[in-house]
Tab-separated table of C-alpha atoms in Angstrom:
chain	number	residue	atom	x	y	z
A	6	MET	CA	-15.643	-20.755	-45.959
A	7	LYS	CA	-17.565	-19.029	-44.166
A	8	LYS	CA	-17.754	-22.091	-41.707
A	9	VAL	CA	-13.974	-21.596	-41.310
A	10	ALA	CA	-14.911	-17.545	-40.708
A	11	LEU	CA	-17.769	-18.275	-37.612
A	12	LEU	CA	-15.076	-21.493	-36.023
A	13	ALA	CA	-12.348	-19.283	-35.834
A	14	ALA	CA	-14.055	-16.430	-34.333
A	15	LEU	CA	-15.491	-18.649	-32.303
A	16	LEU	CA	-12.057	-19.549	-31.117
A	17	CYS	CA	-11.323	-16.357	-30.517
A	18	THR	CA	-14.242	-15.075	-28.071
A	19	LEU	CA	-13.523	-18.441	-26.170
A	20	VAL	CA	-9.578	-18.022	-25.817
A	21	GLY	CA	-10.342	-14.239	-24.597
A	22	ALA	CA	-12.897	-15.431	-22.029
A	23	ALA	CA	-10.516	-17.926	-20.838
A	24	HIS	CA	-7.899	-15.598	-21.289
A	25	ALA	CA	-9.807	-12.839	-19.203
A	26	ALA	CA	-10.387	-16.175	-16.081
A	27	ASP	CA	-6.576	-16.286	-15.810
A	28	PRO	CA	-6.734	-14.294	-11.991
A	29	SER	CA	-3.061	-12.857	-12.563
A	30	VAL	CA	-4.741	-11.498	-15.774
A	31	LYS	CA	-7.374	-9.213	-13.459
A	32	THR	CA	-4.116	-7.170	-12.003
A	33	ASN	CA	-2.189	-3.894	-12.171
A	34	LEU	CA	0.463	-4.099	-9.763
A	35	ILE	CA	2.928	-1.869	-10.346
A	36	ASP	CA	6.753	-1.984	-8.010
A	37	HIS	CA	9.219	0.673	-7.585
A	38	SER	CA	11.667	-0.786	-4.647
A	39	ASN	CA	15.497	-1.266	-4.717
A	40	ALA	CA	16.497	-4.397	-6.224
A	41	ASN	CA	18.521	-5.014	-3.496
A	42	LEU	CA	15.716	-5.934	-1.049
A	43	ILE	CA	12.990	-7.601	-3.784
A	44	SER	CA	12.840	-7.888	-7.488
A	45	PRO	CA	10.134	-6.237	-8.917
A	46	GLU	CA	8.784	-9.996	-9.664
A	47	GLN	CA	8.687	-10.848	-6.349
A	48	ALA	CA	7.330	-8.115	-5.198
A	49	LYS	CA	4.409	-8.544	-7.409
A	50	ALA	CA	3.601	-12.195	-6.845
A	51	VAL	CA	3.784	-10.577	-3.113
A	52	MET	CA	1.531	-8.347	-3.924
A	53	GLY	CA	-1.038	-10.771	-5.339
A	54	ASP	CA	-1.405	-13.187	-3.037
A	55	ALA	CA	-2.052	-10.694	-0.633
A	56	LEU	CA	-4.905	-9.132	-2.223
A	57	PRO	CA	-8.136	-11.404	-2.171
A	58	ALA	CA	-10.558	-10.963	-5.760
A	59	LYS	CA	-13.273	-8.384	-3.786
A	60	VAL	CA	-10.794	-6.105	-3.879
A	61	TRP	CA	-10.513	-5.833	-7.528
A	62	LYS	CA	-14.420	-6.128	-8.107
A	63	ILE	CA	-14.829	-2.897	-5.829
A	64	HIS	CA	-10.847	-1.760	-7.734
A	65	PRO	CA	-11.465	-2.396	-10.950
A	66	PRO	CA	-7.673	-3.108	-13.283
A	67	SER	CA	-8.783	-1.078	-15.779
A	68	ARG	CA	-9.415	1.684	-13.546
A	69	PHE	CA	-7.239	1.533	-11.014
A	70	ALA	CA	-3.087	0.180	-10.190
A	71	PHE	CA	-1.507	-0.759	-7.205
A	72	VAL	CA	1.742	0.365	-6.012
A	73	SER	CA	5.064	-0.779	-3.577
A	74	GLN	CA	7.834	0.768	-3.241
A	75	VAL	CA	9.963	-0.958	-0.725
A	76	GLU	CA	13.802	0.641	0.426
A	77	GLY	CA	16.334	0.482	2.942
A	78	GLY	CA	19.264	-2.043	3.354
A	79	MET	CA	21.941	-2.688	5.644
A	80	LYS	CA	23.155	-0.181	7.480
A	81	GLY	CA	25.751	-2.197	9.551
A	82	SER	CA	24.687	-5.073	10.545
A	83	THR	CA	21.183	-3.798	11.139
A	84	CYS	CA	18.386	-4.147	8.637
A	85	VAL	CA	15.761	-1.225	7.919
A	86	VAL	CA	13.701	-2.205	5.667
A	87	ALA	CA	10.138	0.142	4.922
A	88	ALA	CA	7.312	-0.867	2.247
A	89	ARG	CA	4.154	1.302	1.091
A	90	VAL	CA	1.529	0.366	-0.934
A	91	MET	CA	-1.009	2.236	-2.469
A	92	LEU	CA	-4.402	2.493	-4.313
A	93	LEU	CA	-3.419	4.525	-7.733
A	94	PRO	CA	-6.138	5.598	-10.157
A	95	LEU	CA	-5.837	5.651	-13.686
A	96	THR	CA	-6.010	8.139	-16.136
A	97	ALA	CA	-9.310	7.970	-18.248
A	98	THR	CA	-7.387	8.675	-21.358
A	99	VAL	CA	-4.078	7.155	-21.440
A	100	ARG	CA	-4.637	4.877	-18.502
A	101	ALA	CA	-1.373	7.018	-16.837
A	102	VAL	CA	-1.327	6.113	-12.814
A	103	LEU	CA	-2.244	9.445	-11.385
A	104	PHE	CA	-1.023	10.066	-7.997
A	105	ARG	CA	-3.668	10.664	-6.288
A	106	PRO	CA	-3.865	8.007	-4.009
A	107	LEU	CA	-7.131	6.145	-2.380
A	108	GLU	CA	-5.510	4.167	0.346
A	109	THR	CA	-2.526	3.595	1.380
A	110	ALA	CA	-0.158	1.811	3.930
A	111	THR	CA	3.520	1.526	4.956
A	112	ALA	CA	5.130	-1.040	7.628
A	113	PHE	CA	8.678	-0.340	8.942
A	114	ASP	CA	10.940	-2.527	11.101
A	115	ALA	CA	14.071	-2.552	11.635
A	116	LEU	CA	16.595	-6.248	12.435
A	117	PRO	CA	19.740	-6.422	14.388
A	118	ASN	CA	22.824	-8.463	13.905
A	119	SER	CA	21.232	-9.617	10.597
A	120	SER	CA	22.568	-10.726	7.165
A	121	THR	CA	21.434	-9.758	4.082
A	122	GLU	CA	19.276	-12.608	3.746
A	123	ALA	CA	17.240	-11.962	6.395
A	124	CYS	CA	16.875	-8.206	5.123
A	125	LYS	CA	15.182	-9.474	2.084
A	126	ALA	CA	13.114	-11.464	4.251
A	127	LEU	CA	12.106	-8.935	6.127
A	128	ALA	CA	12.168	-6.978	2.826
A	129	LYS	CA	8.660	-9.388	2.004
A	130	GLU	CA	7.279	-10.131	5.070
A	131	LYS	CA	6.691	-6.007	5.680
A	132	LEU	CA	5.128	-5.878	1.776
A	133	LYS	CA	2.498	-8.777	2.602
A	134	GLU	CA	2.205	-6.442	6.379
A	135	ALA	CA	1.513	-3.300	3.768
A	136	THR	CA	-0.919	-4.730	1.171
A	137	ASN	CA	-2.973	-6.271	3.520
A	138	ALA	CA	-3.516	-3.559	5.198
A	139	VAL	CA	-5.032	-1.110	2.057
A	140	ALA	CA	-6.817	-4.597	1.036
A	141	SER	CA	-8.543	-4.648	4.633
A	142	SER	CA	-8.826	-1.095	4.436
A	143	ILE	CA	-11.456	-1.765	1.097
A	144	VAL	CA	-12.438	-5.243	2.050
A	145	LYS	CA	-13.182	-7.283	4.222
A	146	SER	CA	-10.386	-10.311	4.886
């Protein structure tokens, strides 16, 4: 019986360590974007791909979060997009986001004579640009 309990405890420790080694677990990404331009999953994927692991070593996800906000849309046949990325601290007790940005970057652009699909592609591009700007202000990329 003791061997089974010891084996179960060891297995739980190994599973926890393997889970912690997964890079998708080591991030704290929040999205507040216009769903017509980019979905929350897409926005988090763009930020996750653009943020190097060095950033999370300096600003651990247990203490900081990256928040994205992509706004804009179509005005006639012109697409207007603004993407903002912020590095925000979390409160010590409940780990809530505290709106005191440590780093902020905004990228914006307009694309005349475009379609809705082109506008969505522009939104992803500008979000990646803003994320890269915040990451490069923290670490050399």
